[in-house]
Each structure stands twice: as structure tokens, then as C-alpha cells.
Short mmCIF file of C-alpha atoms in Angstrom, two decimals:
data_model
loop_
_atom_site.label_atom_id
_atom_site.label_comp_id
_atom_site.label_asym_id
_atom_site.label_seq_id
_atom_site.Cartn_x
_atom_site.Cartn_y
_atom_site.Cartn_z
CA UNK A 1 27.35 40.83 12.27
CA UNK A 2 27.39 40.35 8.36
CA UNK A 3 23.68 39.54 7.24
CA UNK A 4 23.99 36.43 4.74
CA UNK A 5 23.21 37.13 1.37
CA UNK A 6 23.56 40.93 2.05
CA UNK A 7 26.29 41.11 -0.31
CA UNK A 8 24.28 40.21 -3.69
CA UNK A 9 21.32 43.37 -2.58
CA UNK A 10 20.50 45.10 -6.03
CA UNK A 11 23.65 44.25 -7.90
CA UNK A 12 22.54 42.43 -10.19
CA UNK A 13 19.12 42.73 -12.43
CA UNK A 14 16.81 40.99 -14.45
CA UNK A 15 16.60 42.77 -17.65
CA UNK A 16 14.96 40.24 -20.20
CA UNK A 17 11.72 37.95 -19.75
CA UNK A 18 10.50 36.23 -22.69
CA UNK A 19 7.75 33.11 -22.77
CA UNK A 20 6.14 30.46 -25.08
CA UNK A 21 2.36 30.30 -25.94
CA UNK A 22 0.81 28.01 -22.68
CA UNK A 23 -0.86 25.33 -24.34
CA UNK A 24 -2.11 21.62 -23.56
CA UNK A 25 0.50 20.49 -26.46
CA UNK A 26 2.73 22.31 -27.65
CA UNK A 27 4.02 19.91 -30.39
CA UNK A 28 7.20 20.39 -30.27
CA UNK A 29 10.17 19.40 -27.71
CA UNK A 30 11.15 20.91 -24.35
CA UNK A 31 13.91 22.05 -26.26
CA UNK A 32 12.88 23.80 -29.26
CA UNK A 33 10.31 25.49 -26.02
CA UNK A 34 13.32 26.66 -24.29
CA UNK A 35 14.66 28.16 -27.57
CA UNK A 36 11.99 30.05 -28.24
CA UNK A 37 12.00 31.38 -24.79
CA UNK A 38 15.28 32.86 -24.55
CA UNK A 39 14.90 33.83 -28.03
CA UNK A 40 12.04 36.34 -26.79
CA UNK A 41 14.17 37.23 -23.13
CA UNK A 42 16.90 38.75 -25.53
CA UNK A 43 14.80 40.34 -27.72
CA UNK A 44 13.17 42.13 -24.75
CA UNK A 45 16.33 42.66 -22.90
CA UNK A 46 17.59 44.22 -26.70
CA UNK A 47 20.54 41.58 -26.34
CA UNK A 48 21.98 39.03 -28.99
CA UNK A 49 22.99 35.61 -28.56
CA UNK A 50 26.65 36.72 -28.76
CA UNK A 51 26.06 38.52 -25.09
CA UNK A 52 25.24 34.91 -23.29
CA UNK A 53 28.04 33.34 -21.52
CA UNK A 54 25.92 31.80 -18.49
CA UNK A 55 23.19 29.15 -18.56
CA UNK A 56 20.96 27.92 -15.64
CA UNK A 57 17.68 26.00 -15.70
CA UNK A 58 15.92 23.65 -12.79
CA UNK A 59 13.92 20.70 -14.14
CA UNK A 60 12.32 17.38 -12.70
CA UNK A 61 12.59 14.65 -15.15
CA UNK A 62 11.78 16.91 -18.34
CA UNK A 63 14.68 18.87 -19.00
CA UNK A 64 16.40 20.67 -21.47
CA UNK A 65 19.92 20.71 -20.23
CA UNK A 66 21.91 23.85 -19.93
CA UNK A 67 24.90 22.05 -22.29
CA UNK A 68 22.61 21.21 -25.42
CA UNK A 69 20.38 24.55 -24.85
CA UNK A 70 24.47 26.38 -24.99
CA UNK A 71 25.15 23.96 -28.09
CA UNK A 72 21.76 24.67 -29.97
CA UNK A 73 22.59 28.38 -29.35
CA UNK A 74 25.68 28.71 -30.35
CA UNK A 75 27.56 29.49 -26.84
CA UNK A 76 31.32 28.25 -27.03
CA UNK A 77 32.54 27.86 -24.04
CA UNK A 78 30.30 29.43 -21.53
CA UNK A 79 31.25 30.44 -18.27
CA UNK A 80 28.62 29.36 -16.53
CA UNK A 81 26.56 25.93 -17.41
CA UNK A 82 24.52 25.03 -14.30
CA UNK A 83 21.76 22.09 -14.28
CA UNK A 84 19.64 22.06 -10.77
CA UNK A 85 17.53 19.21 -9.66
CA UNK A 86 14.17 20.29 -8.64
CA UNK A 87 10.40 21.40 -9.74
CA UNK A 88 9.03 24.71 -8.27
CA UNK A 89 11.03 24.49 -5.18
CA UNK A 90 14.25 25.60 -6.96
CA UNK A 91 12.64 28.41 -9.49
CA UNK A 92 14.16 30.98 -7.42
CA UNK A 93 17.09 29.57 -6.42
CA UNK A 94 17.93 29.39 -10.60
CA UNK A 95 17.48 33.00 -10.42
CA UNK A 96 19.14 33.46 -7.40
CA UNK A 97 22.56 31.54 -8.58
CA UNK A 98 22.66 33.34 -11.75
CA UNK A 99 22.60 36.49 -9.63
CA UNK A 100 25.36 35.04 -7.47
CA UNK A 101 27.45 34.20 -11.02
CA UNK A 102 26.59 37.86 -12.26
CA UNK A 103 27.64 39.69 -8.90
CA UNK A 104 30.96 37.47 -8.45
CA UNK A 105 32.34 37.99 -12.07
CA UNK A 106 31.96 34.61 -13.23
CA UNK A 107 29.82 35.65 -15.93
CA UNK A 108 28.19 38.81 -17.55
CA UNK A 109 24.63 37.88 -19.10
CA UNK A 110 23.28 34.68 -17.50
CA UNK A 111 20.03 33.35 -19.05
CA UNK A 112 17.64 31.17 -16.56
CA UNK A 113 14.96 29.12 -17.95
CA UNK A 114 12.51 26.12 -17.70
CA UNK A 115 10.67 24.49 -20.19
CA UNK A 116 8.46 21.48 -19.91
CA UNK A 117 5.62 19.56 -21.50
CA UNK A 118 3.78 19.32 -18.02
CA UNK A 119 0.42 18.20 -19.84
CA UNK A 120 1.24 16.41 -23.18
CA UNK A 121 4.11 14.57 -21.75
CA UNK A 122 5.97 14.49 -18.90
CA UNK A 123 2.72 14.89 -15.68
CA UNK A 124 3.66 15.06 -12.81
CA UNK A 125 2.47 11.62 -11.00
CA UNK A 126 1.77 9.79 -14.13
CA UNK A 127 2.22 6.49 -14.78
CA UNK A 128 3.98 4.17 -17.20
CA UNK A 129 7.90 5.64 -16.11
CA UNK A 130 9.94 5.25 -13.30
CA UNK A 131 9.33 6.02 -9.85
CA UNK A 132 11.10 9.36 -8.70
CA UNK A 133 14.19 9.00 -7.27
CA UNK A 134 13.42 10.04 -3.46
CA UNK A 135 14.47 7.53 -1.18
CA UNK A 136 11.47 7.85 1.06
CA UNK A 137 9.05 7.13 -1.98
CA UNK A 138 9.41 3.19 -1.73
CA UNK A 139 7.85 3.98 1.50
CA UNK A 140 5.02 5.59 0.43
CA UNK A 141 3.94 3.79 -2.77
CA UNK A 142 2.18 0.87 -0.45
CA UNK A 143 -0.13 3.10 0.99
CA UNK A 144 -0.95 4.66 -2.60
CA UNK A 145 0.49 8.08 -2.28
CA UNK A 146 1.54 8.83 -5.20
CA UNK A 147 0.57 11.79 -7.07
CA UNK A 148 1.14 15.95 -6.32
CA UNK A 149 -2.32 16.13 -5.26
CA UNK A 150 -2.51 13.46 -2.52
CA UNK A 151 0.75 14.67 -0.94
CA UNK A 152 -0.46 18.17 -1.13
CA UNK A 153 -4.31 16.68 0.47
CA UNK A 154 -2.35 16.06 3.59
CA UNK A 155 -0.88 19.27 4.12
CA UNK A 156 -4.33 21.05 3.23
CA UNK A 157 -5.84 18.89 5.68
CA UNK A 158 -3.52 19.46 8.23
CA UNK A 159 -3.39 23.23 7.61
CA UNK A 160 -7.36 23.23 7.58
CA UNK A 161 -7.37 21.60 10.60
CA UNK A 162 -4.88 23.59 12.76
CA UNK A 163 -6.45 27.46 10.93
CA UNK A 164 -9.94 26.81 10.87
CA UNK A 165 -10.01 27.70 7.20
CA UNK A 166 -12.51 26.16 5.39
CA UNK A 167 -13.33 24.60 1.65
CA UNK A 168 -15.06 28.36 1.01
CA UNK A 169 -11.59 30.08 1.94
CA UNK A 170 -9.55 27.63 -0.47
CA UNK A 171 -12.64 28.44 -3.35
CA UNK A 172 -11.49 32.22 -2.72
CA UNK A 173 -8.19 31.63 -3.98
CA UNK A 174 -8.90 30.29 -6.71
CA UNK A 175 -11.56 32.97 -7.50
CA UNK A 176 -9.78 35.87 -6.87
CA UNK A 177 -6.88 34.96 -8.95
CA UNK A 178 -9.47 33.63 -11.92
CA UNK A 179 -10.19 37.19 -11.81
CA UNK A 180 -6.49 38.69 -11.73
CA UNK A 181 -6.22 35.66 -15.01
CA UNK A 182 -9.22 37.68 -16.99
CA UNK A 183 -7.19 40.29 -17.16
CA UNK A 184 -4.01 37.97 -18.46
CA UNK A 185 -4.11 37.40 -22.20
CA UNK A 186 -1.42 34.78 -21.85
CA UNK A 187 -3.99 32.74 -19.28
CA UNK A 188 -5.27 29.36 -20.00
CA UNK A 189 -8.17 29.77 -17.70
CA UNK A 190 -9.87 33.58 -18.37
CA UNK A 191 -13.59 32.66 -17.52
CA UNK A 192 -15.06 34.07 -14.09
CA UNK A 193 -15.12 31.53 -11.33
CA UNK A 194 -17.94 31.66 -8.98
CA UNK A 195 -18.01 29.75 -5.46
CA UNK A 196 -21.18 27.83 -6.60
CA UNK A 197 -19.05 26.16 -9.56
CA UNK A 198 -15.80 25.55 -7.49
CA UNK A 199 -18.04 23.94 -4.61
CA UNK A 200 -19.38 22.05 -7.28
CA UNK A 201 -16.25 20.78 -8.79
CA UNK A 202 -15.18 17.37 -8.15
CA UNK A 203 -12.89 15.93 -5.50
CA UNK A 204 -9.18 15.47 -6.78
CA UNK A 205 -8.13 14.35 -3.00
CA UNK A 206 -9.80 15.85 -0.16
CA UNK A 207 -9.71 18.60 0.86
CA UNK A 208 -8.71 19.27 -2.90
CA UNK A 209 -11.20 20.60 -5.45
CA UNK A 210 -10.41 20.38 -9.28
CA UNK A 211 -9.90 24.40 -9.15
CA UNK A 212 -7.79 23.97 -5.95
CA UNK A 213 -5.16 22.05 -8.13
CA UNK A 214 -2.38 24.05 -10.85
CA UNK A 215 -3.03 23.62 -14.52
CA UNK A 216 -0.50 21.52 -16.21
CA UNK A 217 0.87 23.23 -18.68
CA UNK A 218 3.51 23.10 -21.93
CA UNK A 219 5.25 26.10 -21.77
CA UNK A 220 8.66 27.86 -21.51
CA UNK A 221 10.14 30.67 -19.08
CA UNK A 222 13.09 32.59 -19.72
CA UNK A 223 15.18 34.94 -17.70
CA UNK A 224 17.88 37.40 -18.22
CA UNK A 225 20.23 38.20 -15.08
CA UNK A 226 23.10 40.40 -15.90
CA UNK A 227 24.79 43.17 -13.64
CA UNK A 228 22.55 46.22 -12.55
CA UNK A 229 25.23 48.91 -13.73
CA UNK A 230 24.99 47.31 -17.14
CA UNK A 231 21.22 46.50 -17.18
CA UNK A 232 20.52 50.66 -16.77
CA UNK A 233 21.88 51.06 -20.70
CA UNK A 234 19.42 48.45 -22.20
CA UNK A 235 15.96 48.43 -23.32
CA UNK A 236 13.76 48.56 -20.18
CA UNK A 237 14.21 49.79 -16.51
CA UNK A 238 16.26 47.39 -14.38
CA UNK A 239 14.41 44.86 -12.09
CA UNK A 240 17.03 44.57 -9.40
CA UNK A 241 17.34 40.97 -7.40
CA UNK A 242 17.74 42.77 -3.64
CA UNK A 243 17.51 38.74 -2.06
CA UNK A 244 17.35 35.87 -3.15
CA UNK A 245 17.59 32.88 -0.60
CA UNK A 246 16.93 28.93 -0.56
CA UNK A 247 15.54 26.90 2.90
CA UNK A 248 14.60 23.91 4.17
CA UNK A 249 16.15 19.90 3.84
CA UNK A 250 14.84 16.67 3.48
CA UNK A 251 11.12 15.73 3.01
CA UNK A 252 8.63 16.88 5.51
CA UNK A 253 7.25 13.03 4.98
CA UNK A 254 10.42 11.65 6.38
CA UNK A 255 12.45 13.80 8.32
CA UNK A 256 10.21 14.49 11.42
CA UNK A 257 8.62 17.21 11.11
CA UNK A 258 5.64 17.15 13.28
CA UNK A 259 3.75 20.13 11.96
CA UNK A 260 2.79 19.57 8.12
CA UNK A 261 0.67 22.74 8.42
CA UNK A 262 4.11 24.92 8.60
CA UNK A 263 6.60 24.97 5.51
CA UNK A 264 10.19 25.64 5.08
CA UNK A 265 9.51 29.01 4.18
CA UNK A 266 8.59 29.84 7.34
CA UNK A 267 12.38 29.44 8.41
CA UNK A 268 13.89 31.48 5.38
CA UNK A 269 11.89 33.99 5.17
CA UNK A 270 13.59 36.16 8.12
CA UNK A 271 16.67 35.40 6.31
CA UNK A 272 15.11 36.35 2.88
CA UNK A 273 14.16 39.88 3.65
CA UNK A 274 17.15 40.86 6.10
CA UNK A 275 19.27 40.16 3.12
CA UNK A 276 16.91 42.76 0.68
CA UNK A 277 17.20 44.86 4.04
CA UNK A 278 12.86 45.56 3.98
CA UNK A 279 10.26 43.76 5.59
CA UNK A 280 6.83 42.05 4.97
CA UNK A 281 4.97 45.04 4.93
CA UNK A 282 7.19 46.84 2.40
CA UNK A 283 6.25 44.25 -0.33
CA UNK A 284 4.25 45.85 -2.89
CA UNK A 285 2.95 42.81 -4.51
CA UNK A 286 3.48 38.96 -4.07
CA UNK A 287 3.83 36.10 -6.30
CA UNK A 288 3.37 33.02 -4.24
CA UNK A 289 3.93 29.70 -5.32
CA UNK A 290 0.56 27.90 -5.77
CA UNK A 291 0.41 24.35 -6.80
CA UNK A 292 -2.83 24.21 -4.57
CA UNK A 293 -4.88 26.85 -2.95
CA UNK A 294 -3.47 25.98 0.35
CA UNK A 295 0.04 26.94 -0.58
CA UNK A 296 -1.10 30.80 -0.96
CA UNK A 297 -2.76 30.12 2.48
CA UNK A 298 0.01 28.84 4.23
CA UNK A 299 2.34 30.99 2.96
CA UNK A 300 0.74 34.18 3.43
CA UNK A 301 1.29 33.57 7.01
CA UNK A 302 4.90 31.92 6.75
CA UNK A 303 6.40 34.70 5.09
CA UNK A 304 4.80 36.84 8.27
CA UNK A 305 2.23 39.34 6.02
CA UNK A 306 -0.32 37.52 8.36
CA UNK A 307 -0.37 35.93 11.93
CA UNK A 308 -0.55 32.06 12.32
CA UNK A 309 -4.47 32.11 11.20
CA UNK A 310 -5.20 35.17 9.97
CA UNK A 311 -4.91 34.06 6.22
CA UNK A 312 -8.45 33.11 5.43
CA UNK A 313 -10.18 36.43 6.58
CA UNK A 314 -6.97 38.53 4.78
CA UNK A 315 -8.26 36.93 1.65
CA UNK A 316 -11.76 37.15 2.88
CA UNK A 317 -11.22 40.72 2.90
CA UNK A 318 -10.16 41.07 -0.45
CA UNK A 319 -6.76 42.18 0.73
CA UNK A 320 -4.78 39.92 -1.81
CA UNK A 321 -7.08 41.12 -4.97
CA UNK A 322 -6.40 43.74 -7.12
CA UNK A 323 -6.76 47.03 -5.20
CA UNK A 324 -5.76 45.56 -1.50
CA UNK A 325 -2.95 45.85 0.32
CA UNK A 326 -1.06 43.36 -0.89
CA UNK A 327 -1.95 41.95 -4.43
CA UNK A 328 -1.20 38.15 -4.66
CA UNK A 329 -0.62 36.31 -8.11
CA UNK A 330 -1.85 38.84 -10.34
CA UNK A 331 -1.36 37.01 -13.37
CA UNK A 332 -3.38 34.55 -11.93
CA UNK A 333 -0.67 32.27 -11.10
CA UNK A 334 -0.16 28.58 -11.61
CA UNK A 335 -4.20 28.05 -11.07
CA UNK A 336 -5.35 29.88 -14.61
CA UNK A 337 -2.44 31.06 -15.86
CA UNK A 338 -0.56 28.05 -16.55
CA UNK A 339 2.00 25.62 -14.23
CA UNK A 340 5.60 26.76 -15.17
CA UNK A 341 7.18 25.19 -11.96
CA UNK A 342 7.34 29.16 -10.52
CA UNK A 343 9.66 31.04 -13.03
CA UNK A 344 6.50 32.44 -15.48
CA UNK A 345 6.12 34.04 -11.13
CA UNK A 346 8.84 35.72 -11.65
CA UNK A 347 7.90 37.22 -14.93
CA UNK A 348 5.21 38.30 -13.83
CA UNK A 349 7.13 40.24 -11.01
CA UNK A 350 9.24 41.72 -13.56
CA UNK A 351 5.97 42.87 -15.66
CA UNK A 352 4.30 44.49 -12.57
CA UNK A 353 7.76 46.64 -11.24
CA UNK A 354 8.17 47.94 -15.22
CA UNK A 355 4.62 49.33 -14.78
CA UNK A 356 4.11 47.47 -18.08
CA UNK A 357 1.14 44.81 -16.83
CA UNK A 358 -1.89 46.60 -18.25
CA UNK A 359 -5.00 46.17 -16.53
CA UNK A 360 -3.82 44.24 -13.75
CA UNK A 361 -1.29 47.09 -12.92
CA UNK A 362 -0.23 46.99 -9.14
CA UNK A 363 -0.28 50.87 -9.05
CA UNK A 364 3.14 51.87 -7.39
CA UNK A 365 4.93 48.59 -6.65
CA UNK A 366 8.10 48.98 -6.03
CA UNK A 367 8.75 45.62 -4.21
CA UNK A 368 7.75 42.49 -5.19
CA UNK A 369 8.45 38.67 -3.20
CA UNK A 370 8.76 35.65 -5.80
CA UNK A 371 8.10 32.35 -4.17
CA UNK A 372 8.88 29.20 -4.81
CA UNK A 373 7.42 25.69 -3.82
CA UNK A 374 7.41 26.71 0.07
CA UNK A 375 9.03 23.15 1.19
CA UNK A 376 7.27 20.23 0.10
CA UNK A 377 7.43 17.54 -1.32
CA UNK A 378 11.30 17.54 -1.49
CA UNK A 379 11.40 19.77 1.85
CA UNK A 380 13.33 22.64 -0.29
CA UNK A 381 12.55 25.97 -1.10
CA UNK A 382 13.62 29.32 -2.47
CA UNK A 383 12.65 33.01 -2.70
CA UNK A 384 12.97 36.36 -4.26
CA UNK A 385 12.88 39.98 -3.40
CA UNK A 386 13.39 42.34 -6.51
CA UNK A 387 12.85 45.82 -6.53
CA UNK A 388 12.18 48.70 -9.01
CA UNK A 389 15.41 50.64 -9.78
CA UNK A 390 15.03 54.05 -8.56
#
């Protein structure tokens, strides 16, 4: 039988990453951001603005669409203009569908971006604009829930309750990526973290801490995915994209789902890594999605490097710092490096199969899983598996 998504395994490549300064205001629009993003991408990727015929971004509310980013470039009639509702869930699946362009001949050189103005403008849960556009949010404005962090309090909770993990498991997330962040020049939040000051920290929603909760950010991510064969003759050593895959459906808040401590991830990852044809244990480093510490938790065991449970003591253990067996979020993800809805993630993926991260250097990855939000709020997710060309 044909595994799904089998066909796309290290065909296609990401051969350009390129970023803004993260600030808390960037002064200028999510536009001019995603410019200056894909500006950098082709510089690294040694390519010109003539070699773009593909454009994909994700966005929630704040975007810079794929037609005016083509227009502002200069791209007549691209191949490829793609615009994909979504936050973090869908970071992967941008990748992943410029990958599927690349590998079916619709276009050569796609770029992938997202750009936002996550803390001078556009936060998420704010008020003063209009409510989001999920049907199932009339039903929940009543009761107050409203904001990232509240949703996100429930699922800790429940997750909490059914692992026995406990606030002190959640503070050593955040602390061990603080310390993969120090060694991050591009980090917001570079200052050790002790357990004293994150018990300390104030409640955002319980069982939520103010350093169990992503730094909103202003910021832009770009991507380039062209084919593998072609990404060999430019600047750096291919990245390959051996899976990419997307999961899940409706909200877990409305579609019956009786276990909130579980995500959609859970249900894509087999799929996920029989289509890069490896397993959990061959990943060399991991880049989870981490809106809140229990996210890194939770996934950790959906994605099967851990039994239902076994999360908090891996941690504990000091098997997802620097040095362990598996390395989590070594740029010190969206907790202290900055909240780029999961594609600055993949970057970072990119920077650790090069060998090009510096002192956070994963010695010898050669695999590397990109997350993305594992299935809530929307219910969707999406994931990577690239690989180091050999």
C-alpha cells in the first residue's frame, strides 16, 4: 500500500531563511516586515527576485497577502499565489504546500512567509476589533473565555490533571529553553531563568504562569522551498522537506472530544514520519510548537518520543536540553525567542541541520521535526520532517 505523502520525501528543499529584528514595535507595517524578510531568504539562498514565481504565507487577522507581497516585489504573474487561514497551526502546512507546488512542477522557487505585529498591533485576544470568526466563539464569550491563555488554562489543567505533572515541570520548560535563548542573539528574552522567579511570577490563568505564556512579538519569517536537485548548486547545503503533513478538524471546544489532554498531533504523527520513512527516535532535534509550556509537554508524548506520562521526568532529566537525547527548541522557541506563529521553528531547524547555529549546535543532527500548533484552538495542525542532505 502507497504511504500518503511518500511521494514529496526529500524532493524538494529549503534553501533560504531570512528574518526581521524581533522587537515590541517594529514601526513599520506587516508588509514592509515581510519585505524585509524575503529580502534576507534570497540573499541567503544567493537568489534574486527574478527566481520567485510562488508565494505562500498563513496569517490570522494580520496579514500581508501573498498578491500585494508578489506586487510590491515585482512578481508578474506568479505561478503560485496561496493565502492560508490560520495562526501556528498552519506554519507547516505553508511549508508543506510550497513543497507540494515545488515537487509537482507548478512552480520553481516558492517563498513562504509570515509577518505580524503580534505586540504593537494586532494581540492575539485583544480588545476593541471584532470577534474571530469561529462559529463556536458566540458560545464561549458568555462564560468569558476569551483570550489564548484561558483556552490554553484548560488544556494545561486537564493535561496536569490526567500526567501528574506539576507547576515545577511546566517552570522547567521554560527554564531550559531560557537557557537554549542565552545562547540566541536574535532572542528577546536572554537572561537566566531560575524556578524561584518563575514560581514567583504571576498568574496569567491557572495553571499558567507569566513565563508559561509565548512572547508576542513583531517580527517576520521567510522561507525558500525550491527543488532539491536545484537547491545542491546554491549557496548552502540543502535542507530537504522528507514529510510534511497537516491533522486534525474542528475545535476540540466543540466537536466532542472528550480528552483535552490529547491533541491532534497525536493522530498525524504516525502519518507524519511514515511519509519521511524514520521514526521518533531517529529525530535529531525537535522544534515543538510552544505557545505555553504545556504544549512541549503534551507533545513530547503525542508525537511518541515519550509514553502517555513520561514527559515531565524526560525533561526532568535534562533530556530535551542541550546535550540530551533529544534537544527541544534550541533557539529557545516562542517563550524567549520571540512568537512568530511557528515558521522562525522552522528556521531554526534549518540553522541546526547546516551546522551553522553556533553555540547551541545540536552536534550531528541530521533530522529535525518542526511542529506546529498541535490542534487547538482551531482543532488543526501541521508538521515537518527535514533532513540534512547527505
Amino acid at each position: 500500500m502507497t504511504v500518503p505523502g511518500h511521494g514529496l520525501r526529500d524532493r524538494t528543499a529549503i534553501t533560504g531563511v531570512g528574518w526581521t529584528p524581533y522587537s515590541k514595535n517594529s514601526g513599520v507595517s506587516t508588509l514592509e516586515l515581510a519585505l524585509r524578510a524575503i529580502s534576507a531568504a534570497l540573499s541567503d539562498a544567493g537568489l534574486g527576485l527574478r527566481d520567485i514565481d510562488g508565494l505562500v504565507t498563513h496569517s490570522v487577522g494580520d496579514s500581508a497577502p501573498a498578491a500585494a507581497v508578489a506586487a510590491c516585489l515585482g512578481v508578474r504573474d506568479p505561478r503560485l499565489l496561496l493565502d492560508l487561514n490560520g495562526g501556528g497551526s498552519m506554519s507547516s502546512a505553508a511549508v508543506g504546500a510550497a513543497a507540494t507546488a515545488v515537487a509537482a512542477g507548478q512552480a520553481e522557487t516558492v517563498v513562504v512567509w509570515r509577518s505580524l505585529n503580534a505586540r504593537s498591533e494586532f494581540r492575539m485576544g485583544g480588545t476593541g476589533r471584532a470577534a474571530p470568526t469561529l462559529v463556536e466563539f458566540q458560545y464561549q464569550v458568555p462564560y468569558g473565555l476569551l483570550a489564548p491563555p484561558q483556552q490554553y488554562a484548560l488544556i494545561g489543567r486537564a493535561y496536569l490533571q490526567r500526567s501528574g505533572a506539576s507547576s515545577e515541570d511546566l517552570g522547567r520548560v521554560a527554564i531550559s529553553q531560557r537557557a537554549h535563548a542565552a545562547l540566541n542573539d536574535r532572542a528577546l528574552m536572554r537572561a537566566p531563568l531560575t524556578m524561584d522567579e518563575y514560581l514567583g511570577s504571576r498568574w496569567i490563568a491557572e495553571p499558567l504562569r507569566l513565563y508559561d505564556c509565548c512572547l508576542e512579538t513583531d517580527a517576520a519569517i521567510a522561507v525558500i522551498v525550491t527543488s532539491a536537485e536545484r537547491a545542491r548548486d546554491l549557496l548552502h547545503p540543502p535542507v530537504l522537506i522528507s514529510a510534511a503533513a497537516t491533522g486534525g478538524g474542528h475545535s476540540y471546544f466543540s466537536d466532542g472530544y472528550a480528552d483535552l489532554s490529547t491533541s491532534a498531533a497525536r493522530t498525524m504523527a504516525p502519518r507524519l514520519f511514515a511519509a519521511a520513512g524514520i521514526g521518533p527516535r531517529e529525530i535529531s532535534v525537535a522544534e515543538l510548537y510552544d505557545a505555553f509550556t504545556p504544549l512541549v509537554l503534551m507533545q513530547l508524548e503525542d508525537y511518541g518520543f515519550c509514553a502517555p506520562g513520561q514527559a515531565a521526568p524526560f525533561v526532568a532529566a535534562g533530556e530535551t536540553a542541550l546535550g540530551g537525547t533529544l534537544p527541544v527548541n534550541t533557539h529557545g522557541g516562542h517563550l524567549s525567542e520571540g512568537y512568530v506563529h511557528g515558521l522562525n521553528h522552522a528556521v531554526e531547524a534549518v540553522l541546526q541541520l547546516r551546522g551553522v547555529a553556533g553555540a547551541r549546535q545540536v552536534q550531528g543532527a541530521e533530522t529535525a521535526l518542526v511542529t506546529g500548533q498541535p490542534g487547538y484552538v482551531s482543532g488543526v495542525t501541521s508538521a515537518l520532517v527535514l533532513r540534512r542532505d547527505s
